[in-house]
Amino acid sequence: MKFRRKQRENVDINLVSLIDVVFVLLLFFVVTTTFTRETQLRVDLPEAVSGSPAEDQQIKQLDIAISADGVFSVNNQLLPKNDLASLIDALKKESNGDTNAPLSISADGKTQHQAVITAMDAAGKLGFTHLRMTTVEAAPTP
């Protein structure tokens, strides 16, 4: 007996649709990925607790106070100018190059946002790592 062999069909895998799906997935992941940029300043937000925290007398603390008019003072000494350069010079003088000292920024509630950003920029340029924004406890509403 003589059997006929069936002709084999060529099996093709359609790669075009596979490549299209891969490109769509790649596009989806690129669009939905969030790119974070690490900031240079680490901001420690104050916590509301009753009582006053214990002060460490060995570490010199720096305080930048900003009035409602945008006038800067570093450790209760008014600055002659209200610009970034004079603030940097005053912080260098007060800290003696110690950027590990805690730095707190106290701003009036009506201070322009730019003045606070200028103070944070000066701290960042000098390399301060312990930055605190001070607040007062809100009065309870009746």
CSV table of N, CA, C and O in Angstrom, one decimal, residues 41-88:
chain,number,residue,atom,x,y,z
A,41,LEU,N,17.3,69.3,50.7
A,41,LEU,CA,17.0,69.6,52.1
A,41,LEU,C,16.0,68.6,52.6
A,41,LEU,O,15.1,68.2,52.0
A,42,ARG,N,16.3,68.1,53.8
A,42,ARG,CA,15.4,67.2,54.5
A,42,ARG,C,14.6,68.1,55.5
A,42,ARG,O,15.2,68.7,56.4
A,43,VAL,N,13.3,68.1,55.4
A,43,VAL,CA,12.5,69.0,56.2
A,43,VAL,C,11.9,68.2,57.3
A,43,VAL,O,11.2,67.2,57.0
A,44,ASP,N,12.2,68.5,58.5
A,44,ASP,CA,11.5,67.9,59.7
A,44,ASP,C,10.4,68.8,60.1
A,44,ASP,O,10.6,69.9,60.6
A,45,LEU,N,9.1,68.3,59.9
A,45,LEU,CA,8.0,69.1,60.3
A,45,LEU,C,7.8,69.0,61.8
A,45,LEU,O,8.0,67.9,62.4
A,46,PRO,N,7.4,70.1,62.4
A,46,PRO,CA,7.2,70.0,63.9
A,46,PRO,C,6.0,69.2,64.2
A,46,PRO,O,5.0,69.1,63.5
A,47,GLU,N,6.1,68.6,65.4
A,47,GLU,CA,5.0,67.8,65.9
A,47,GLU,C,4.3,68.6,67.0
A,47,GLU,O,5.0,69.2,67.8
A,48,ALA,N,3.0,68.5,67.1
A,48,ALA,CA,2.3,69.1,68.2
A,48,ALA,C,2.2,68.2,69.4
A,48,ALA,O,1.6,67.2,69.4
A,49,VAL,N,2.9,68.6,70.4
A,49,VAL,CA,2.9,67.9,71.7
A,49,VAL,C,2.7,68.9,72.8
A,49,VAL,O,3.1,70.1,72.7
A,50,SER,N,2.2,68.5,73.9
A,50,SER,CA,2.1,69.4,75.1
A,50,SER,C,3.4,69.4,75.8
A,50,SER,O,4.1,68.5,75.8
A,51,GLY,N,3.7,70.6,76.4
A,51,GLY,CA,5.0,70.7,77.1
A,51,GLY,C,6.0,71.2,76.1
A,51,GLY,O,5.8,71.4,74.9
A,52,SER,N,7.2,71.6,76.7
A,52,SER,CA,8.2,72.1,75.8
A,52,SER,C,9.3,71.0,75.7
A,52,SER,O,9.6,70.3,76.7
A,53,PRO,N,9.9,70.9,74.5
A,53,PRO,CA,11.0,69.9,74.4
A,53,PRO,C,12.2,70.3,75.1
A,53,PRO,O,12.5,71.4,75.3
A,54,ALA,N,13.0,69.3,75.5
A,54,ALA,CA,14.2,69.5,76.2
A,54,ALA,C,15.3,70.1,75.2
A,54,ALA,O,15.4,69.5,74.1
A,55,GLU,N,16.0,71.1,75.6
A,55,GLU,CA,17.0,71.7,74.7
A,55,GLU,C,18.3,71.1,75.0
A,55,GLU,O,18.7,70.8,76.1
A,56,ASP,N,19.0,70.9,73.9
A,56,ASP,CA,20.4,70.4,74.0
A,56,ASP,C,21.3,71.6,74.0
A,56,ASP,O,21.4,72.3,73.0
A,57,GLN,N,22.0,71.8,75.1
A,57,GLN,CA,22.8,73.0,75.2
A,57,GLN,C,24.2,72.9,74.5
A,57,GLN,O,24.8,73.9,74.3
A,58,GLN,N,24.6,71.7,74.1
A,58,GLN,CA,25.9,71.5,73.4
A,58,GLN,C,25.8,71.9,72.0
A,58,GLN,O,26.8,72.3,71.4
A,59,ILE,N,24.7,71.8,71.3
A,59,ILE,CA,24.6,72.1,69.9
A,59,ILE,C,24.0,73.5,69.8
A,59,ILE,O,22.9,73.8,70.3
A,60,LYS,N,24.7,74.3,69.0
A,60,LYS,CA,24.2,75.7,68.8
A,60,LYS,C,23.1,75.6,67.7
A,60,LYS,O,23.3,75.1,66.7
A,61,GLN,N,22.0,76.2,68.1
A,61,GLN,CA,20.8,76.2,67.2
A,61,GLN,C,20.7,77.5,66.5
A,61,GLN,O,21.0,78.6,67.1
A,62,LEU,N,20.4,77.5,65.2
A,62,LEU,CA,20.3,78.7,64.4
A,62,LEU,C,18.8,79.0,64.2
A,62,LEU,O,18.0,78.0,64.0
A,63,ASP,N,18.4,80.2,64.2
A,63,ASP,CA,17.0,80.6,64.0
A,63,ASP,C,17.0,81.7,63.0
A,63,ASP,O,17.6,82.8,63.2
A,64,ILE,N,16.2,81.5,61.9
A,64,ILE,CA,16.0,82.6,61.0
A,64,ILE,C,14.5,83.0,61.2
A,64,ILE,O,13.6,82.2,61.1
A,65,ALA,N,14.4,84.3,61.5
A,65,ALA,CA,13.0,84.9,61.7
A,65,ALA,C,12.7,85.8,60.6
A,65,ALA,O,13.6,86.6,60.2
A,66,ILE,N,11.5,85.7,60.0
A,66,ILE,CA,11.1,86.5,58.9
A,66,ILE,C,9.8,87.3,59.3
A,66,ILE,O,8.8,86.6,59.7
A,67,SER,N,9.9,88.6,59.2
A,67,SER,CA,8.7,89.4,59.6
A,67,SER,C,7.7,89.4,58.5
A,67,SER,O,8.0,88.9,57.4
A,68,ALA,N,6.6,90.0,58.7
A,68,ALA,CA,5.5,90.1,57.7
A,68,ALA,C,6.0,90.9,56.5
A,68,ALA,O,5.5,90.7,55.4
A,69,ASP,N,6.9,91.8,56.7
A,69,ASP,CA,7.4,92.6,55.6
A,69,ASP,C,8.6,92.0,54.8
A,69,ASP,O,9.1,92.5,53.9
A,70,GLY,N,9.0,90.8,55.3
A,70,GLY,CA,10.1,90.1,54.6
A,70,GLY,C,11.5,90.4,55.1
A,70,GLY,O,12.5,90.2,54.5
A,71,VAL,N,11.6,91.0,56.3
A,71,VAL,CA,12.8,91.4,56.9
A,71,VAL,C,13.4,90.2,57.7
A,71,VAL,O,12.7,89.5,58.5
A,72,PHE,N,14.7,89.8,57.3
A,72,PHE,CA,15.3,88.6,57.9
A,72,PHE,C,16.1,89.0,59.2
A,72,PHE,O,16.7,90.1,59.3
A,73,SER,N,16.1,88.1,60.1
A,73,SER,CA,17.0,88.2,61.3
A,73,SER,C,17.5,86.8,61.6
A,73,SER,O,16.8,85.8,61.5
A,74,VAL,N,18.8,86.7,61.9
A,74,VAL,CA,19.4,85.4,62.2
A,74,VAL,C,19.9,85.5,63.7
A,74,VAL,O,20.7,86.4,64.0
A,75,ASN,N,19.3,84.6,64.5
A,75,ASN,CA,19.6,84.6,65.9
A,75,ASN,C,19.3,86.0,66.5
A,75,ASN,O,20.2,86.6,67.3
A,76,ASN,N,18.2,86.6,66.2
A,76,ASN,CA,17.7,87.9,66.7
A,76,ASN,C,18.6,89.1,66.3
A,76,ASN,O,18.7,90.1,67.0
A,77,GLN,N,19.4,88.9,65.3
A,77,GLN,CA,20.2,90.0,64.7
A,77,GLN,C,19.7,90.4,63.4
A,77,GLN,O,19.7,89.6,62.5
A,78,LEU,N,19.2,91.6,63.2
A,78,LEU,CA,18.6,92.0,61.9
A,78,LEU,C,19.7,92.1,60.9
A,78,LEU,O,20.8,92.5,61.2
A,79,LEU,N,19.3,91.7,59.7
A,79,LEU,CA,20.3,91.8,58.6
A,79,LEU,C,20.1,93.2,57.9
A,79,LEU,O,19.0,93.7,57.8
A,80,PRO,N,21.3,93.7,57.4
A,80,PRO,CA,21.2,95.0,56.7
A,80,PRO,C,20.4,95.0,55.4
A,80,PRO,O,19.8,95.9,55.0
A,81,LYS,N,20.5,93.9,54.7
A,81,LYS,CA,19.7,93.7,53.4
A,81,LYS,C,18.9,92.5,53.5
A,81,LYS,O,19.2,91.5,54.3
A,82,ASN,N,17.8,92.4,52.7
A,82,ASN,CA,16.9,91.3,52.7
A,82,ASN,C,17.1,90.5,51.4
A,82,ASN,O,16.2,90.3,50.7
A,83,ASP,N,18.4,90.1,51.2
A,83,ASP,CA,18.6,89.3,50.0
A,83,ASP,C,19.4,88.0,50.4
A,83,ASP,O,19.7,87.8,51.5
A,84,LEU,N,19.5,87.1,49.4
A,84,LEU,CA,20.1,85.8,49.6
A,84,LEU,C,21.5,85.9,50.0
A,84,LEU,O,22.0,85.2,50.9
A,85,ALA,N,22.3,86.8,49.4
A,85,ALA,CA,23.8,86.9,49.8
A,85,ALA,C,24.0,87.3,51.2
A,85,ALA,O,24.8,86.7,51.9
A,86,SER,N,23.2,88.2,51.7
A,86,SER,CA,23.4,88.7,53.1
A,86,SER,C,22.9,87.6,54.1
A,86,SER,O,23.5,87.4,55.1
A,87,LEU,N,21.9,86.9,53.7
A,87,LEU,CA,21.4,85.8,54.5
A,87,LEU,C,22.5,84.7,54.6
A,87,LEU,O,22.7,84.1,55.7
A,88,ILE,N,23.1,84.3,53.5
A,88,ILE,CA,24.1,83.3,53.5
A,88,ILE,C,25.3,83.7,54.3
A,88,ILE,O,25.8,82.9,55.1
